[in-house]
C-alpha positions as CSV (number, residue, x, y, z in Angstrom):
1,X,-9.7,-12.8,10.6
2,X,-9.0,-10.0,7.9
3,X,-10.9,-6.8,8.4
4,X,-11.3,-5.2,5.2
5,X,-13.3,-2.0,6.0
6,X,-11.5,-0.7,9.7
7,X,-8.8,1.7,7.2
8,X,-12.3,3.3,5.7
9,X,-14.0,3.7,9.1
10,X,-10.4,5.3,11.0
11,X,-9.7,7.8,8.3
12,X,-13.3,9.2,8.1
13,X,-12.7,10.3,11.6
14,X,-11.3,13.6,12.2
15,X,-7.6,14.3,13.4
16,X,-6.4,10.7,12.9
17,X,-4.1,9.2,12.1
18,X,-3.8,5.9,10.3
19,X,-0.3,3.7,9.4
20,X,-0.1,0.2,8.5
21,X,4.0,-0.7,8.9
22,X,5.1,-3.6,6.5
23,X,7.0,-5.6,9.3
24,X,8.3,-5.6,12.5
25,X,11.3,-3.4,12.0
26,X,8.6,-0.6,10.5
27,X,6.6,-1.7,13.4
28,X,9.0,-1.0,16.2
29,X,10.5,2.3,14.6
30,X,6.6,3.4,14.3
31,X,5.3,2.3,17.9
32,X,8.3,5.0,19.1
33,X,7.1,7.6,16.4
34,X,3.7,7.3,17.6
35,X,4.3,7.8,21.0
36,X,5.6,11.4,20.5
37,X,2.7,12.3,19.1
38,X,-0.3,14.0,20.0
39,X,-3.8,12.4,19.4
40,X,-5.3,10.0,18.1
41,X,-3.3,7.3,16.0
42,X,-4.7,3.9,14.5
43,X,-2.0,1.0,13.8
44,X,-3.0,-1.8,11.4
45,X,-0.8,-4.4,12.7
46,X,0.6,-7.8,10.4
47,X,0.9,-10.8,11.7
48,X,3.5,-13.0,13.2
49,X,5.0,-14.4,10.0
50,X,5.2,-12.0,7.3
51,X,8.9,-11.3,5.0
52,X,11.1,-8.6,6.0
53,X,11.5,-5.5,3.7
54,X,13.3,-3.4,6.4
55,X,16.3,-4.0,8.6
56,X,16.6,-2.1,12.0
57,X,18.0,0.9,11.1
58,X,15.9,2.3,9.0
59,X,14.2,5.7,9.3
60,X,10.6,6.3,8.7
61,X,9.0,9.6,9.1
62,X,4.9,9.5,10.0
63,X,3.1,11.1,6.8
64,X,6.2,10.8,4.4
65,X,6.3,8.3,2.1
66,X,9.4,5.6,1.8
67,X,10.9,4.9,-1.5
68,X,12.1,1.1,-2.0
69,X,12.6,1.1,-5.6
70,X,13.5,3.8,-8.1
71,X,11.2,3.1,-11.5
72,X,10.0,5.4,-14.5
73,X,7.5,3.2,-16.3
74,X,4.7,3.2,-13.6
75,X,4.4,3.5,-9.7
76,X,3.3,1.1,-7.3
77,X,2.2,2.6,-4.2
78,X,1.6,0.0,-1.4
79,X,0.9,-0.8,2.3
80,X,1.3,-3.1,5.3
81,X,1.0,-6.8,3.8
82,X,1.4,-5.6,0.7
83,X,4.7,-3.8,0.2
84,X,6.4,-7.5,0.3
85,X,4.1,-8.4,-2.7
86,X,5.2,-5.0,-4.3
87,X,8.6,-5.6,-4.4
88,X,8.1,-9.5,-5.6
89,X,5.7,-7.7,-8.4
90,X,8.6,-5.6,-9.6
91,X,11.0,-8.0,-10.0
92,X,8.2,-9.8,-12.4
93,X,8.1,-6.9,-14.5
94,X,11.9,-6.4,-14.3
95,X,11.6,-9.4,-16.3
96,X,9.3,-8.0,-18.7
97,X,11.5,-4.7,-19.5
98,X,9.4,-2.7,-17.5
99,X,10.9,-0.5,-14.4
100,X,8.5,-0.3,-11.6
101,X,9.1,2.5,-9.1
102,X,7.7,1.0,-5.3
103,X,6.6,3.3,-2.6
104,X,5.7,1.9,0.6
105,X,2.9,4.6,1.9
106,X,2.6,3.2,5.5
107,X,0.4,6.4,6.6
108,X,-2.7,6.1,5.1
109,X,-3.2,9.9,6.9
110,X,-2.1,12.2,6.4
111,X,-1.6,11.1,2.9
112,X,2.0,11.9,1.5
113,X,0.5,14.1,-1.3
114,X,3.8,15.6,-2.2
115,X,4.6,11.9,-3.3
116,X,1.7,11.2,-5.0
117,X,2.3,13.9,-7.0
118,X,5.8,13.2,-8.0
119,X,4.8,9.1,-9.0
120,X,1.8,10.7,-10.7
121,X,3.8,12.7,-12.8
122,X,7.3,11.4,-13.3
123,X,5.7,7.8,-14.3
124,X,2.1,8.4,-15.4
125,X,0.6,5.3,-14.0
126,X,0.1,4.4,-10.8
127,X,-0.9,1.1,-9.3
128,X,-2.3,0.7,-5.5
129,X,-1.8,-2.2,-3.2
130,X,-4.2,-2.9,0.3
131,X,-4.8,-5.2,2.4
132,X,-8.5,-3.9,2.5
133,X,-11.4,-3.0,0.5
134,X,-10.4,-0.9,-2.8
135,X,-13.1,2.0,-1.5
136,X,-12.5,4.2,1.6
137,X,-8.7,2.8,2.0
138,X,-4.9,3.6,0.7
139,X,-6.5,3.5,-3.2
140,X,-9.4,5.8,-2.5
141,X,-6.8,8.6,-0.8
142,X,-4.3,8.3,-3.5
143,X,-6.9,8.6,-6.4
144,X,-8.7,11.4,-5.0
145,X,-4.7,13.4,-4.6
146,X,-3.8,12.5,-8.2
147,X,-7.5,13.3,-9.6
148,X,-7.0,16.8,-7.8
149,X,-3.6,17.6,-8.3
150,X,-2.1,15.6,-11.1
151,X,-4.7,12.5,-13.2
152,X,-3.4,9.8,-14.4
153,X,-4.4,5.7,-15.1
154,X,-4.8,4.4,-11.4
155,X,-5.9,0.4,-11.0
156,X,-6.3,-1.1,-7.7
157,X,-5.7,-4.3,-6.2
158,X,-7.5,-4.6,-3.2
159,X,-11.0,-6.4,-1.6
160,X,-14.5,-6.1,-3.5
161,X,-17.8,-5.9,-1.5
162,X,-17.3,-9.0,0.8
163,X,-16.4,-9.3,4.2
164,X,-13.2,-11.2,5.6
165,X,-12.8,-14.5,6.5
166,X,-10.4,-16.7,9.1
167,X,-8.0,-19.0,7.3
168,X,-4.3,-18.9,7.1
169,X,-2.6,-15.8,5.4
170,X,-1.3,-17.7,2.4
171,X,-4.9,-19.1,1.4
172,X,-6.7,-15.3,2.4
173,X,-4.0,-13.5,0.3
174,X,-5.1,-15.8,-3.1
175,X,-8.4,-16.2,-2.0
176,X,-8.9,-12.4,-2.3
177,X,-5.9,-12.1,-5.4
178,X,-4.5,-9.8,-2.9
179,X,-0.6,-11.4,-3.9
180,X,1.5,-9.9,-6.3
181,X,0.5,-11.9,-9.8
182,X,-2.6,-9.3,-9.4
183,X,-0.5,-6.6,-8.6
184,X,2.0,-7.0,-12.0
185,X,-1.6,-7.8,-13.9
186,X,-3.0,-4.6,-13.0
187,X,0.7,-3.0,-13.7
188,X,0.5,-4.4,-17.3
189,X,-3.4,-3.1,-17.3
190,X,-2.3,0.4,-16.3
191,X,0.9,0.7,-19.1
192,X,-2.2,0.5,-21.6
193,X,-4.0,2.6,-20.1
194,X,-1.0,5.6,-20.1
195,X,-0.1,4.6,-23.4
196,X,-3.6,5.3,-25.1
């Protein structure tokens, strides 16, 4: 089953803290971060079979963003499931002349503000990728940073007002255009926005 509001409900409560890792490598290195901490953390866990964007010895920091791909025409800002799609979405629009930057934001909160605000203003458009509804999750936090510190175009692709279904990941993820054809759509949707 795909939950699509539990992101909305965790982050409304006070003091916690919400990361969706995109595989297991982010997963392990997470679990161990977590652990040190104080409180309350919730993990959005993938999976068995989803694509590897990390090797073991990477270093992720809880409430600091991780920067996969260096771009300057827009920023793609993406979690769990999605930061797979992200990168496959750049590569799309490598082939269209336009440089994606791709930030996976695996804490949902604290938000990485400091690196909303740098995408927001070194590329001026900014596209968000969830595995969730569009409201209360990863888009919702990073609009309501760049609308307060720094506007700018923002599209997301995530879930509209339905619930989740069971099925296998590959039929949910087109089912609910949560793949990354709708991510380099909204890109090219976003690049016309900033230019106006």
């Amino acid at each position: 089953h795909m939950p699509f509001e539990d992101m909305g409900i965790m982050r409304s409560i006070p003091e916690m803290i919400v990361v969706e890792p995109a595989d297991p490598a982010a997963l392990k290195q997470i679990l161990v971060k977590c652990a040190e901490l104080y409180g309350n953390v919730y993990i959005r866990s993938m999976r068995k079979q989803v694509p590897c964007v990390y090797h073991d010895d990477l270093t992720l920091e809880i409430g600091k963003a991780n920067l996969l791909k260096q771009g300057e025409d827009l920023t793609i800002i993406a979690c769990g499931l999605m930061v797979s799609e992200a990168l496959k979405a750049a590569d799309v629009l490598k082939s269209r002349g336009v440089n994606a930057r791709v930030v996976d934001m695996f804490t949902i909160k604290p938000l990485d503000e400091e690196a909303v605000i740098k995408c927001a203003k070194e590329t001026g458009a900014i596209v968000v990728a969830e595995n969730h509804r569009s409201v209360n999750g990863l888009y919702s936090a990073v609009s309501d940073c760049a609308s307060a510190n720094c506007p700018c175009p923002i599209e997301a692709v995530g879930v509209d007002d339905i619930f989740g279904e069971v099925g296998k990941k590959d039929y949910l993820m087109e089912r609910f255009g949560l793949t990354f054809r709708e991510i380099s759509d909204k890109a090219l949707n976003v690049l016309k926005r900033k230019e106006k």
